[in-house]
Coordinates of C-alpha atoms in Angstrom, one line a residue:
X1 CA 87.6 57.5 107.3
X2 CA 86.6 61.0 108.3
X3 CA 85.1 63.0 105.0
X4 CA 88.3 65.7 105.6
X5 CA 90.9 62.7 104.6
X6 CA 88.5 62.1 101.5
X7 CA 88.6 66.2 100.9
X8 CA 92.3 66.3 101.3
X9 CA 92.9 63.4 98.8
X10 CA 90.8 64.6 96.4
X11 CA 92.5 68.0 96.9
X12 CA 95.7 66.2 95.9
X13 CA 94.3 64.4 93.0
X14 CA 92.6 67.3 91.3
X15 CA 95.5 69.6 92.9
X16 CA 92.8 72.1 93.8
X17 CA 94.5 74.7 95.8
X18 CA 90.5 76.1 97.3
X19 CA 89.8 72.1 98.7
X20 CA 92.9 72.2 100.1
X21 CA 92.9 75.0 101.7
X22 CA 88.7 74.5 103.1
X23 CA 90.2 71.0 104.6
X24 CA 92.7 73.2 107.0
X25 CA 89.7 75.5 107.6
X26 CA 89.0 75.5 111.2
X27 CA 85.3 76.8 109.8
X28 CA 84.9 73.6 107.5
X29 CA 81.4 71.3 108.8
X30 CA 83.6 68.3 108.7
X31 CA 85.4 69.5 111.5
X32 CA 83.0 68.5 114.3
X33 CA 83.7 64.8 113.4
X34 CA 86.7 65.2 113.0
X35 CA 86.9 66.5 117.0
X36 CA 84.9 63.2 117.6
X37 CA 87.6 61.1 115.4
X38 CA 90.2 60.1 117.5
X39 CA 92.0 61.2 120.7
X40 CA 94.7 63.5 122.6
X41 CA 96.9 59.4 122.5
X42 CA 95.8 58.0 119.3
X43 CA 95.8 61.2 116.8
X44 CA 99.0 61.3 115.7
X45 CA 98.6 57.2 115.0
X46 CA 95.7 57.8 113.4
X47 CA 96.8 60.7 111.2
X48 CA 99.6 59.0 110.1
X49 CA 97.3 55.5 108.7
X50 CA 95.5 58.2 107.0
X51 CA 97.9 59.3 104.8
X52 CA 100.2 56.4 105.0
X53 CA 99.0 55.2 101.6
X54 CA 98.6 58.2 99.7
X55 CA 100.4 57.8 96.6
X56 CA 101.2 61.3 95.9
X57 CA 103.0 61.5 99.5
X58 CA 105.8 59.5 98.9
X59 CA 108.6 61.9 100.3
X60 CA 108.7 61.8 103.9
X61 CA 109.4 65.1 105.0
X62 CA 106.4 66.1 103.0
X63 CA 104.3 63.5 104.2
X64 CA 105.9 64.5 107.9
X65 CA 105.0 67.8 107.5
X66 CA 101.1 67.1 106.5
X67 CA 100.6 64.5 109.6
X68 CA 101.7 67.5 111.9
X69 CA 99.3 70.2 110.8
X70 CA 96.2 67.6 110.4
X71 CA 97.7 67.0 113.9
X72 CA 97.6 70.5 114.9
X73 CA 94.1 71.2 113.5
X74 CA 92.8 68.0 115.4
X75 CA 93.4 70.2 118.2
X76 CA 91.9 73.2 116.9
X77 CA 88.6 71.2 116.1
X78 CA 89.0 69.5 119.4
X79 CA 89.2 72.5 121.6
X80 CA 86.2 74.0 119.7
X81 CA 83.9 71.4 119.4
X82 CA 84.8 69.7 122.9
X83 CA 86.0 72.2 125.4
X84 CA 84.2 75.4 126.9
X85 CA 86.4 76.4 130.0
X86 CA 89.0 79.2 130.7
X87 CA 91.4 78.7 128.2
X88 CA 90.0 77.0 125.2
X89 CA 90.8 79.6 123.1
X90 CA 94.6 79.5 123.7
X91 CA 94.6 75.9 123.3
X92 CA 92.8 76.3 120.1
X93 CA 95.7 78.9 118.9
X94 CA 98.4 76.2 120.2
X95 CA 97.0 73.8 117.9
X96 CA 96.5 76.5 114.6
X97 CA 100.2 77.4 115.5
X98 CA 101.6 74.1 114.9
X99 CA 99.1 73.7 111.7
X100 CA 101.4 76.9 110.8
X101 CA 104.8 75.5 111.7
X102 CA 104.0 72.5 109.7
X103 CA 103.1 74.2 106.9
X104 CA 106.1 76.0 106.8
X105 CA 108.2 73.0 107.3
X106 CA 106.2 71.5 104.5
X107 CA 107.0 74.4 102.0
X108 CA 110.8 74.4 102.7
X109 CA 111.2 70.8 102.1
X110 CA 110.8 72.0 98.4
X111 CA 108.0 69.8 98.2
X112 CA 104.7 71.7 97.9
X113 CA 104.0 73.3 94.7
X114 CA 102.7 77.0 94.6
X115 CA 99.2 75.3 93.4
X116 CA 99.2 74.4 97.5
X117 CA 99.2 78.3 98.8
X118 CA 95.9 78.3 99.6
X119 CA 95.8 76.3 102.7
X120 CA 98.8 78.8 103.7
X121 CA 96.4 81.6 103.3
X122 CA 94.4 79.4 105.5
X123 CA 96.6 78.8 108.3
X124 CA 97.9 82.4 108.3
X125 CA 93.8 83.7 108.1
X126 CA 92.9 81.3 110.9
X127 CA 96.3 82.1 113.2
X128 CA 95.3 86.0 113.2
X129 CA 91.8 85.2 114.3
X130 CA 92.2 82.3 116.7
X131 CA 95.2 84.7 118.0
X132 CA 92.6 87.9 118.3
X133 CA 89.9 85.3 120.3
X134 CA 92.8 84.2 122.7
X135 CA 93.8 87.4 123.4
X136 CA 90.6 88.6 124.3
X137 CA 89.7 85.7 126.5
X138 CA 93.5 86.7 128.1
X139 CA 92.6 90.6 128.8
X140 CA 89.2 89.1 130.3
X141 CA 91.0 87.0 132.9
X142 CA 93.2 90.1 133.8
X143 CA 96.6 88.4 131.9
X144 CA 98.6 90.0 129.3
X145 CA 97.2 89.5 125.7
X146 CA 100.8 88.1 123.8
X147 CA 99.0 86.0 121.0
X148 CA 98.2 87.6 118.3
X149 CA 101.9 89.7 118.4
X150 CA 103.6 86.1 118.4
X151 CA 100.9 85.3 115.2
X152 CA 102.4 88.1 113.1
X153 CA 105.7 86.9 113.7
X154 CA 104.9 83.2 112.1
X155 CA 102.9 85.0 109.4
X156 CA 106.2 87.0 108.6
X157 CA 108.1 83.8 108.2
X158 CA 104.9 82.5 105.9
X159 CA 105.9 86.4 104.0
X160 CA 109.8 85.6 103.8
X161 CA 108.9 82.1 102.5
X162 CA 106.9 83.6 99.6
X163 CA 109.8 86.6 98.5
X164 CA 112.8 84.7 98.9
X165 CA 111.3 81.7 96.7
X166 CA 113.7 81.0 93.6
X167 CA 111.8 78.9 91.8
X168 CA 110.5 79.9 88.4
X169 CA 107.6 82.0 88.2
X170 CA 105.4 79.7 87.0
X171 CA 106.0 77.8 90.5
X172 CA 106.9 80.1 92.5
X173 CA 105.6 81.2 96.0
X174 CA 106.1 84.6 94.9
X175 CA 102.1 84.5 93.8
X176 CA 100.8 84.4 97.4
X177 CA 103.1 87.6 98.6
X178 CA 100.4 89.9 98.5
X179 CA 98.2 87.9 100.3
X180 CA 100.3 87.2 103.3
X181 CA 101.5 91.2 102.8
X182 CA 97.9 92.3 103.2
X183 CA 97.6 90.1 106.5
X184 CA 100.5 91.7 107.6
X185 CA 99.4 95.0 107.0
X186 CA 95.9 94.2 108.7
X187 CA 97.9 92.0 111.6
X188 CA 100.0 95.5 112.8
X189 CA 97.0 97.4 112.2
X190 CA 95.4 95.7 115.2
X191 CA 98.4 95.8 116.9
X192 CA 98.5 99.6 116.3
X193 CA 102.0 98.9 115.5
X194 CA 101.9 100.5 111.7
X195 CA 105.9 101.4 111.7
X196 CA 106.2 97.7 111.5
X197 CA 104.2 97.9 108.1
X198 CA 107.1 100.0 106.6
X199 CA 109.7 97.0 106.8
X200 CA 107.2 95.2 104.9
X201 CA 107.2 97.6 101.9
X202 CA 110.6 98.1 102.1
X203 CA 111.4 94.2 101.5
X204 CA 108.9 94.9 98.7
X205 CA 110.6 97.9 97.2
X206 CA 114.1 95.2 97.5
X207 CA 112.7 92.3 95.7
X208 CA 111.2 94.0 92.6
X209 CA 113.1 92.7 90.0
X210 CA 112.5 89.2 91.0
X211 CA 108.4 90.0 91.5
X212 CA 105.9 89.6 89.2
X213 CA 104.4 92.5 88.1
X214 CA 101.7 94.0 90.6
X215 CA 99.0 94.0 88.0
X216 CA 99.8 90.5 87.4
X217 CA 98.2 89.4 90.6
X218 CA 94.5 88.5 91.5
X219 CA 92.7 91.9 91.7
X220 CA 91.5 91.1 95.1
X221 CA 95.3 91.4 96.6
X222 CA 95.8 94.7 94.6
X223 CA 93.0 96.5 96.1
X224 CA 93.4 95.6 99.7
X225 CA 97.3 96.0 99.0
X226 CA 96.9 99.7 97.5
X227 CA 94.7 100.5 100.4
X228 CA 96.8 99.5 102.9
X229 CA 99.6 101.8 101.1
X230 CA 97.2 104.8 101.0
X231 CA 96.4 104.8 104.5
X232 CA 99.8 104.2 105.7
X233 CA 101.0 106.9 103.2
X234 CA 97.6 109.3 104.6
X235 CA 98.8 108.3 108.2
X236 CA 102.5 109.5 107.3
X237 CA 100.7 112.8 105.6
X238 CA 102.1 111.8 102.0
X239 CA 98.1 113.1 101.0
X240 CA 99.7 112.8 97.3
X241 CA 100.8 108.8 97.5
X242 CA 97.6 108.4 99.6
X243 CA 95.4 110.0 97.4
X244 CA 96.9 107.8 94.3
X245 CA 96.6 104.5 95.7
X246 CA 93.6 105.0 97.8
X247 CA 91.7 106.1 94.2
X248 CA 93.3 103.2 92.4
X249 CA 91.9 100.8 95.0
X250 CA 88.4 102.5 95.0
X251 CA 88.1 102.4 91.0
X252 CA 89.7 98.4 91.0
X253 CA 86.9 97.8 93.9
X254 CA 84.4 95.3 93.3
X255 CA 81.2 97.3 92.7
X256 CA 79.0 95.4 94.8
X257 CA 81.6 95.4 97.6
X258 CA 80.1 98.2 99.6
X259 CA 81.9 97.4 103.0
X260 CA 85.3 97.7 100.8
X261 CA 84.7 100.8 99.0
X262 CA 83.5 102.5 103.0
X263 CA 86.7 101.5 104.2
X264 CA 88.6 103.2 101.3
X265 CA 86.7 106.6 101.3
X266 CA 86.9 106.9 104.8
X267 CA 90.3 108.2 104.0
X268 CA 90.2 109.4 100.4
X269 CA 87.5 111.9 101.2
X270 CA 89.7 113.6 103.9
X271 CA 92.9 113.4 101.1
X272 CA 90.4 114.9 98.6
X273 CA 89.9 117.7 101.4
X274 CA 93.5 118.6 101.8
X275 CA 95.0 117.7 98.0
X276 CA 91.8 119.4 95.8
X277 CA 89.9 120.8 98.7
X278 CA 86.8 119.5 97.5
X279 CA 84.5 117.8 99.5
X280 CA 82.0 114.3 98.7
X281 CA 78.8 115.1 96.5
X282 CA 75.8 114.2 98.7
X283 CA 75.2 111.7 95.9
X284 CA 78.1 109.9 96.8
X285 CA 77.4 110.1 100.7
X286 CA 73.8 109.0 100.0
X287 CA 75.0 105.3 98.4
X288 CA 77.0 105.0 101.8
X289 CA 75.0 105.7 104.9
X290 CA 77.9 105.3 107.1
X291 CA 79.9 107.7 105.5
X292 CA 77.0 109.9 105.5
X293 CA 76.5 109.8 109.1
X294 CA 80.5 110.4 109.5
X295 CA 80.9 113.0 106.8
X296 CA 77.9 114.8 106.4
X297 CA 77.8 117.3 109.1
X298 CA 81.1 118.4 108.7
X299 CA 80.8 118.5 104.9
X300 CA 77.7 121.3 105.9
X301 CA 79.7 123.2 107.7
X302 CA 82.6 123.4 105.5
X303 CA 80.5 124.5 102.6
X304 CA 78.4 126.8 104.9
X305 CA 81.7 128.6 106.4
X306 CA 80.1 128.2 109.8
X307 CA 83.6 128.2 111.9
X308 CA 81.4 127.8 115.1
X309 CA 79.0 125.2 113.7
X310 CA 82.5 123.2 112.6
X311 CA 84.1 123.0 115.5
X312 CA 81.3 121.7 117.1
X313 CA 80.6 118.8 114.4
X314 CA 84.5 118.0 115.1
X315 CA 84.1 117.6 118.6
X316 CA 80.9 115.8 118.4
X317 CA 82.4 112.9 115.7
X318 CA 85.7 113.6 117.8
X319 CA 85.8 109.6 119.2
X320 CA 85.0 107.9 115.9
X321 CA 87.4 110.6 114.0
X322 CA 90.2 109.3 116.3
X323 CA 89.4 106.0 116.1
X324 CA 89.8 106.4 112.7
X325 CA 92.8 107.6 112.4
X326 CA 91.4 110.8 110.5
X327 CA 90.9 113.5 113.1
X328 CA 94.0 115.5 112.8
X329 CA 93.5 115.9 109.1
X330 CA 89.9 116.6 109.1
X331 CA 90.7 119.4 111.7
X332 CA 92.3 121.0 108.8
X333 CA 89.5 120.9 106.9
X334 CA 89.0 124.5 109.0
X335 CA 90.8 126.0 106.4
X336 CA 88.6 125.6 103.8
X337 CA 85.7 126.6 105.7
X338 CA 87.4 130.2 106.2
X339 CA 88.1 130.0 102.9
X340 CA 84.4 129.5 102.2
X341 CA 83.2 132.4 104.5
X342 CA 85.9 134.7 103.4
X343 CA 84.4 133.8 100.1
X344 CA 81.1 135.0 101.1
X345 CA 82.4 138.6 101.8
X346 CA 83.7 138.7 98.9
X347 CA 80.3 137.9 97.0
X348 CA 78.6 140.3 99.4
X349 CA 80.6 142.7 98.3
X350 CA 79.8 142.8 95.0
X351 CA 83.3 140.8 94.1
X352 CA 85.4 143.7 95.2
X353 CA 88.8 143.0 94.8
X354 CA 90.1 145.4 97.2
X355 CA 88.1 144.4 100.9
X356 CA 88.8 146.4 104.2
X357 CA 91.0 143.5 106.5
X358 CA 87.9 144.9 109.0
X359 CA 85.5 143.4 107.0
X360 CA 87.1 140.2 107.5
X361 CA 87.4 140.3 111.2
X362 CA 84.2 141.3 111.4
X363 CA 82.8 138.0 109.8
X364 CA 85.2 136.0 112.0
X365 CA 83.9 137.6 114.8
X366 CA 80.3 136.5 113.8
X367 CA 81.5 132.9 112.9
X368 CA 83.3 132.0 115.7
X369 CA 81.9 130.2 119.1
X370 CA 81.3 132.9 121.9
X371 CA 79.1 132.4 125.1
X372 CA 75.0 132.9 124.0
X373 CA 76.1 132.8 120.6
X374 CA 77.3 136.1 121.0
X375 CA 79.5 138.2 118.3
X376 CA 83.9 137.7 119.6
X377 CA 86.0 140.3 118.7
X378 CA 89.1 138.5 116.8
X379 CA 92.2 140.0 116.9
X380 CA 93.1 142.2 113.2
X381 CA 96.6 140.5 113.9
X382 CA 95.1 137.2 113.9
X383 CA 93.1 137.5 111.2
X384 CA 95.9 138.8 109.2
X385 CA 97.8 135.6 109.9
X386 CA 94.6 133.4 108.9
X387 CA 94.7 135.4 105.7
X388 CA 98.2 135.1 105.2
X389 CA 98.1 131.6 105.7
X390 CA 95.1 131.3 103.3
X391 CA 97.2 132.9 100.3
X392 CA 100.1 130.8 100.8
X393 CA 98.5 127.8 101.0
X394 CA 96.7 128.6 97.7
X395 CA 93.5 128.9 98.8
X396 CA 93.4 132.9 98.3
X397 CA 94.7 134.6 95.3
X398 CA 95.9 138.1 96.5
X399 CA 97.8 139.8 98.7
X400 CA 97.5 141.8 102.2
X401 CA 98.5 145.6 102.3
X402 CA 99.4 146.3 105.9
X403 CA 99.7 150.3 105.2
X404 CA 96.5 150.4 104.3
X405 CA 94.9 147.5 106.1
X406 CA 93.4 145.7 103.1
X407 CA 93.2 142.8 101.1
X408 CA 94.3 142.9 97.6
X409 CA 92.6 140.0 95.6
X410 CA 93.3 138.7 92.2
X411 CA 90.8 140.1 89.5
X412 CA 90.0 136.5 88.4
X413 CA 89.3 133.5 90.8
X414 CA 89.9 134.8 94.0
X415 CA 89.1 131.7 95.4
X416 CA 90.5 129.1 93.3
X417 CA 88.3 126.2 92.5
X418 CA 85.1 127.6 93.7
X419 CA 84.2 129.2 90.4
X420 CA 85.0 132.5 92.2

């Protein structure tokens, strides 16, 4: 008897949902002689002694649906442990996609207890991955890369299986919703189809009368759920909804999870920068070197008011900004880097609250890119605008006087939230 039969029995003996689901792990040691077990004519035969006198398997469409997924992973293990040419990998997601079906076959029976959702988490964790492998085997061989879309479509039935369970709450699939939601959510975002995300929260928003509370669930699931929300809700320049959930998610966040808490700031600091207009300490980009390298320049140039010196930090991170998803909204980060030289001026002169608009095209002129480095002459009409834009935007206190071409700032903080 291979050691994964003696796993899955004792998974059903104990009823320990994390054996249960490492026995439909296509990562699991056993699996290599499990490949060597049987064969392509004798597997389902074999499968099906294996389980034939488990006591606990005594319905047949549950027992059905087990033989078909250890089936369907005899494949998986097969192909990966016994095959090497062109097209392995899309044999290998064949096989994880019928481990899937069956496991969905086997939950709508109404046999499988919510103590089992693990080796769904499995199946739906091992269908994304096998699907991104295939996919990039099928773009190498010049053909069109379909697997991992079809994946998120049987992980969305895995979703509606979960919601629309009616059992009670103490039994209910309703507990592994956030999981399969957060695959979801990390599914489109490969797919760079995010709109698809919304549909998922809307089903959410539906359903939450009959869902346990959010706080209710493993910790994990909130975090990567509230994450997911922020950046969606950053991406859909919500900054407010973004900046709440992204800072929930970042104070929930394991400490020693650095990866996790990188992933979140990448797009809190840039909320920060529109919602407070503040920008990371260095001693928070110091205990995250990536961020750092990301944020750092910018962060310098913001502070420094150097107009010239941030457009060319913005160019230079442009391909990683846009990869990110963060570029547009860092861009606006030029407005607080006016703000800061116009800020400057007005220390320079001595805090005078009534400043020649001059004086203020004459600093743009200094901080803006010109060939050699060379002073530009700015347009008084378009710094007018800049400063217009400044005050309504709350980032100036004052006003502009157009008779009299000057700027009328408020006797106490100016430049609100710079101590100024």
């Amino acid at each position: 008897m291979s050691s994964l039969y003696k796993q899955f029995r004792l998974a059903l003996k104990g009823q320990s949902g994390e054996l249960l689901g490492n026995v439909f792990s296509p990562s699991n040691p056993d699996m290599t002689s499990f490949a060597f077990s049987t064969n392509h004519a004798l597997v389902r035969k074999n499968v099906e002694y294996e389980l034939g006198n488990i006591a606990t398997l005594r319905n047949e469409k549950s027992r059905t649906a087990w033989v078909e997924a250890f089936c369907g992973l005899w494949k998986v293990a097969y192909t990966l442990e016994r095959e090497e040419e062109d097209g392995a990998w899309q044999r290998a997601y064949e096989g994880q996609r019928e481990t899937m079906q069956a496991i969905v076959r086997g939950y709508q029976s109404g046999q499988w207890s919510c103590w089992t959702l693990p080796v769904m988490y499995t199946a739906c964790k091992y269908l994304r991955t096998i699907a991104i492998k295939s996919d990039e085997d099928r773009k190498r061989r010049g053909l069109k890369a379909e697997d991992l879309e079809d994946a998120a479509r049987h992980i969305n039935r895995a979703f509606t299986l979960c919601i629309s369970d009616r059992a009670p709450l103490e039994e209910s699939r309703k507990w592994g919703t956030y999981y399969i939601v957060n695959l979801l959510f990390k599914t489109y975002f490969k797919l760079n189809a995010i709109t698809l995300s919304k549909n998922i929260l809307r089903a959410l928003h539906a359903t939450t009368g009959d869902m346990p509370a959010l706080k209710d669930f493993p910790k994990s699931h909130i975090v990567t759920f509230k994450y997911y929300v922020g950046v969606i809700s950053f991406l859909e320049e919500d900054y407010t909804k973004a900046e709440e959930n992204l800072t929930a998610a970042f104070y929930l966040c394991h400490r020693d999870a650095i990866r996790n808490q990188e992933l979140i700031l990448t797009y809190l600091i840039p909320t920060h920068l529109l919602t407070t207009h503040t920008l990371p300490t260095p001693a928070l980009l110091a205990r995250y070197p990536r961020l750092q390298t990301l944020f750092a320049p910018l962060c310098t140039t913001i502070k420094s008011g150097n107009l010239r010196a941030f457009d060319a930090a913005l160019s230079n991170g442009e391909a990683e900004f846009v990869k990110r998803r963060i570029y547009l909204t860092l861009e606006r980060g030029r407005d607080i880097a006016m703000r800061n030289l116009f800020r400057k001026v007005y220390i320079l002169g001595d805090k005078n609250t009534r400043i020649p608009v001059r004086t203020f095209q004459v600093a743009m002129g200094c901080a803006v890119d010109g060939e050699g480095g060379e002073r530009v002459e700015v347009e008084v009409e378009e710094v007018e605008c800049l400063l217009a834009g400044l005050v309504y935007k709350g980032l100036i206190k004052g006003y502009i006087s157009r008779e009299k071409q000057m700027v009328v700032l408020s006797g106490s903080k100016a430049f609100p939230g710079t101590g100024v």
